[in-house]
Tab-separated table of C-alpha atoms in Angstrom:
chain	number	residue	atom	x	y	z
A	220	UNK	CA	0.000	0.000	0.000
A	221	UNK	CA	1.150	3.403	-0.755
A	222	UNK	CA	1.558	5.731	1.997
A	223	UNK	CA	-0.608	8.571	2.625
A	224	UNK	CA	0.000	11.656	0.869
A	225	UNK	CA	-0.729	15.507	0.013
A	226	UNK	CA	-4.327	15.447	-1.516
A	227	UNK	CA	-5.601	12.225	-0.091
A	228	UNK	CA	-8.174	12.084	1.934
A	229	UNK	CA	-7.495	10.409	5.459
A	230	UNK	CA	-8.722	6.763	6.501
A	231	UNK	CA	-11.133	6.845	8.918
A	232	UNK	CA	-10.537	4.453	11.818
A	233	UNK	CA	-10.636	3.750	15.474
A	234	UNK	CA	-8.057	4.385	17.786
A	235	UNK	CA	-7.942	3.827	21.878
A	236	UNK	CA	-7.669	5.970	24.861
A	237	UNK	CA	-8.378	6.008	28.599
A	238	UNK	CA	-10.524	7.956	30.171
A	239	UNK	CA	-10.839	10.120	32.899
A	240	UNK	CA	-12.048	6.546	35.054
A	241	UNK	CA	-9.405	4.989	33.459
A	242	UNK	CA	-11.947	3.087	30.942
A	243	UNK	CA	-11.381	1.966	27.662
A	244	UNK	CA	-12.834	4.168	25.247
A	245	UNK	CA	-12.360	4.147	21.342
A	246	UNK	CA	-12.587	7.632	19.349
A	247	UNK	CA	-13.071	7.464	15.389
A	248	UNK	CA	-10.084	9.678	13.914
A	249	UNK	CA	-12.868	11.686	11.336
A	250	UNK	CA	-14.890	12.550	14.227
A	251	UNK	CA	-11.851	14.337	15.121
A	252	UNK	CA	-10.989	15.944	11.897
A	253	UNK	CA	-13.785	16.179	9.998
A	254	UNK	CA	-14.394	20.034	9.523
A	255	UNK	CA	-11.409	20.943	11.460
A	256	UNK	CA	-7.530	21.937	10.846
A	257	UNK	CA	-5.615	18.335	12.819
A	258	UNK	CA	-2.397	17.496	12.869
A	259	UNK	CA	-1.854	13.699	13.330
A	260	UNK	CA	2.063	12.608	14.290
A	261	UNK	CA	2.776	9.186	14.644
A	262	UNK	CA	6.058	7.851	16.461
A	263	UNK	CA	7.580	4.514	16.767
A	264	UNK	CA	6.701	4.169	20.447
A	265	UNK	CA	5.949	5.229	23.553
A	266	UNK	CA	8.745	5.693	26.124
A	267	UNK	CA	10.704	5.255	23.395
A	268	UNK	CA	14.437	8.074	23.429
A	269	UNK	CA	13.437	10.081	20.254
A	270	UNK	CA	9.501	10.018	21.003
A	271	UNK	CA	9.761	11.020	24.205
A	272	UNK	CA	12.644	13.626	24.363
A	273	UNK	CA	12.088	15.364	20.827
A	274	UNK	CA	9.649	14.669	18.855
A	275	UNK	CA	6.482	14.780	21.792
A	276	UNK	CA	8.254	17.493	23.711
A	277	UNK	CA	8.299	20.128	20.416
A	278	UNK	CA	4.571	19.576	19.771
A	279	UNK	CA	3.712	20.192	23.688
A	280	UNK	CA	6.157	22.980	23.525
A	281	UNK	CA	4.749	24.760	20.304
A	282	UNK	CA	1.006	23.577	20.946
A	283	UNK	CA	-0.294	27.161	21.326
A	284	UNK	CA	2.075	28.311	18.490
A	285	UNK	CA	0.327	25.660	16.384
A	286	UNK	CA	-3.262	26.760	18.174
A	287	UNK	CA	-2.483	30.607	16.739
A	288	UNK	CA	-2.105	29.339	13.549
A	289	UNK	CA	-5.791	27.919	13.390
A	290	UNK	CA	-4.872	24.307	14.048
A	291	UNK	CA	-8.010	22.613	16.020
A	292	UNK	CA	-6.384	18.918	17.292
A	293	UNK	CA	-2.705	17.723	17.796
A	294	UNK	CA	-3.135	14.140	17.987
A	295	UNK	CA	-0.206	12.042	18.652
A	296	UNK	CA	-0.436	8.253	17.389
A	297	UNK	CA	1.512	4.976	18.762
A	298	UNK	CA	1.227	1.676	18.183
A	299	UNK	CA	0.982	0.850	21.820
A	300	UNK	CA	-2.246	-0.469	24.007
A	301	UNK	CA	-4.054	2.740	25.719
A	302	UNK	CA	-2.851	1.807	28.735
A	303	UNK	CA	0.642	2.082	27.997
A	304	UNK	CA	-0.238	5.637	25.979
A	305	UNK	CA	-2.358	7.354	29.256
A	306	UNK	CA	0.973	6.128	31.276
A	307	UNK	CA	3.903	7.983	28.567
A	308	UNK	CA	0.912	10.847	28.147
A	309	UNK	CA	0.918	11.135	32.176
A	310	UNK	CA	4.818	11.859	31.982
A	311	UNK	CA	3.841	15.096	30.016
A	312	UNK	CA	2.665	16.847	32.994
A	313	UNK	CA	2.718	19.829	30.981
A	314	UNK	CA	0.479	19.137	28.103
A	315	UNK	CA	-2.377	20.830	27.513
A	316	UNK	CA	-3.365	20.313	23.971
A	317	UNK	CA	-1.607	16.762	22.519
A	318	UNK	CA	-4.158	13.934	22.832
A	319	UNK	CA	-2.574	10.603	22.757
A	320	UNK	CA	-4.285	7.844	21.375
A	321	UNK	CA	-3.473	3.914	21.154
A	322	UNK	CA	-3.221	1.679	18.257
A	323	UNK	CA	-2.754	-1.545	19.639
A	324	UNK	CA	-2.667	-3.547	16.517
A	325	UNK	CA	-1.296	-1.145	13.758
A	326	UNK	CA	-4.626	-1.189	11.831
A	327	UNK	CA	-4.977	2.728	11.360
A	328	UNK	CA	-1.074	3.085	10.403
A	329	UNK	CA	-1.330	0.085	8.182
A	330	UNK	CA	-4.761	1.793	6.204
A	331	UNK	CA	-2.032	5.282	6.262
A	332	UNK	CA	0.689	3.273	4.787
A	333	UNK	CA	3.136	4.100	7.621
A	334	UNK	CA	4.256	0.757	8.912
A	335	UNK	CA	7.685	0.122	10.209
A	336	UNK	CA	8.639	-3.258	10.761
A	337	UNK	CA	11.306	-3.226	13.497
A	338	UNK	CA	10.835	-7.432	13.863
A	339	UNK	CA	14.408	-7.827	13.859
A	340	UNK	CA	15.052	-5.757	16.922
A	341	UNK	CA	11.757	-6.900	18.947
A	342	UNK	CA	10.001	-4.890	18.793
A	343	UNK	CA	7.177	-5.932	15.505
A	344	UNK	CA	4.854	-3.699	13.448
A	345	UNK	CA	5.232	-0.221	14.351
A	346	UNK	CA	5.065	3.273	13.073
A	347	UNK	CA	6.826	5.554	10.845
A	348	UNK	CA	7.670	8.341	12.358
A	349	UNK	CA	5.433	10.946	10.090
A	350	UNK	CA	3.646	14.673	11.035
A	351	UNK	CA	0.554	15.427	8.759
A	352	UNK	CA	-1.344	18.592	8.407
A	353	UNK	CA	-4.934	17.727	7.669
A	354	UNK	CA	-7.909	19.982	7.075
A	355	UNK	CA	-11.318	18.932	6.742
A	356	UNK	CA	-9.990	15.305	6.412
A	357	UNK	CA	-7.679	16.298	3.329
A	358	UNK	CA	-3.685	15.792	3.590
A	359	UNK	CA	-2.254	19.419	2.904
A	360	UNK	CA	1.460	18.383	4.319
A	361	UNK	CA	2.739	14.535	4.815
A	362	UNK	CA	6.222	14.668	6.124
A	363	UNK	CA	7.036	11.075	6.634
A	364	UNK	CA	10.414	9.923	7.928
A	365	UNK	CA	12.954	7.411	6.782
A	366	UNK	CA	13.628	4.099	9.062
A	367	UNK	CA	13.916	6.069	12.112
A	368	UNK	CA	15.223	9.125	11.735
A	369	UNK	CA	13.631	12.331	12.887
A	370	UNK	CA	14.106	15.316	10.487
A	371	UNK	CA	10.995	16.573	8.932
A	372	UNK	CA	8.310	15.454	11.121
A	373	UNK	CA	8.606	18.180	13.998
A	374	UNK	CA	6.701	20.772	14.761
A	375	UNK	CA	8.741	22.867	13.681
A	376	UNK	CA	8.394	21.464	10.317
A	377	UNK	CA	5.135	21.933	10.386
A	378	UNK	CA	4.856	25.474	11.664
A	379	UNK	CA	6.736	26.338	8.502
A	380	UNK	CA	4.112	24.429	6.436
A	381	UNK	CA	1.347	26.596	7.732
């Protein structure tokens, strides 16, 4: 499958999350975006060095930036169980604005196109690293990493996209 790009519209799908009770809950991502300026990141992994000391911290650290410029929803993506995602969200004390949502078996990044298969280290199906800019459920900016490197999914990045 090719992977998502500028001009498509975005799969809609169900993704995971806590709530407040600490229940399950599941949250389709086009009820989300539909009408509304999103930006969806996906990272590797929770807990994981790069996820949680760069690429997390800029879109916590920028959220309001990213607010000013008419962006609705930061939603940050992991293949992880929503368990796992309230606990690495919960190490954010400081975010305000970065929803974290769970998906436990890779279905939503499979139906983007962003899987990362990092069997040989142990660690499965996960995700690309990627940033998109979506309004009204069109892709207007798909920066989508190599293997794992982090250089043009940031928020940065996307700040200069808007």
């Amino acid at each position: 499958m090719a992977p998502i790009a500028v001009g498509d519209v975005i799969p809609d799908g169900t993704l995971a999350f806590l709530d407040n009770d600490n229940k399950p809950q599941s949250v389709s991502i086009h009820s989300l975006a539909k009408g509304k300026k999103v930006i969806i990141f996906g990272v590797p992994g929770a807990f994981t060095p790069t996820c949680s000391l760069k690429h997390v911290p800029g879109f916590i650290e920028r959220a309001e930036e990213l607010k000013g410029k008419g962006v609705d929803e930061i939603i940050c993506i992991s293949v992880n169980d929503p368990f796992v995602m309230k606990s690495w969200a919960n190490t954010f004390p400081e975010n305000k604005h970065v929803t974290f949502l769970a998906d436990g078996s890779a279905k939503y990044t499979h139906d983007l196109g962003l899987e990362l298969d990092l069997s040989d280290k142990g660690l499965g199906i996960r995700s690309k690293r990627f940033a998109l800019l979506v309004e009204d459920l069109k892709v207007k900016v798909a920066n989508i990493e190599s293997g794992g490197e982090f250089t043009v999914s940031s928020a940065e990045e996307i700040i200069k996209a808007l």
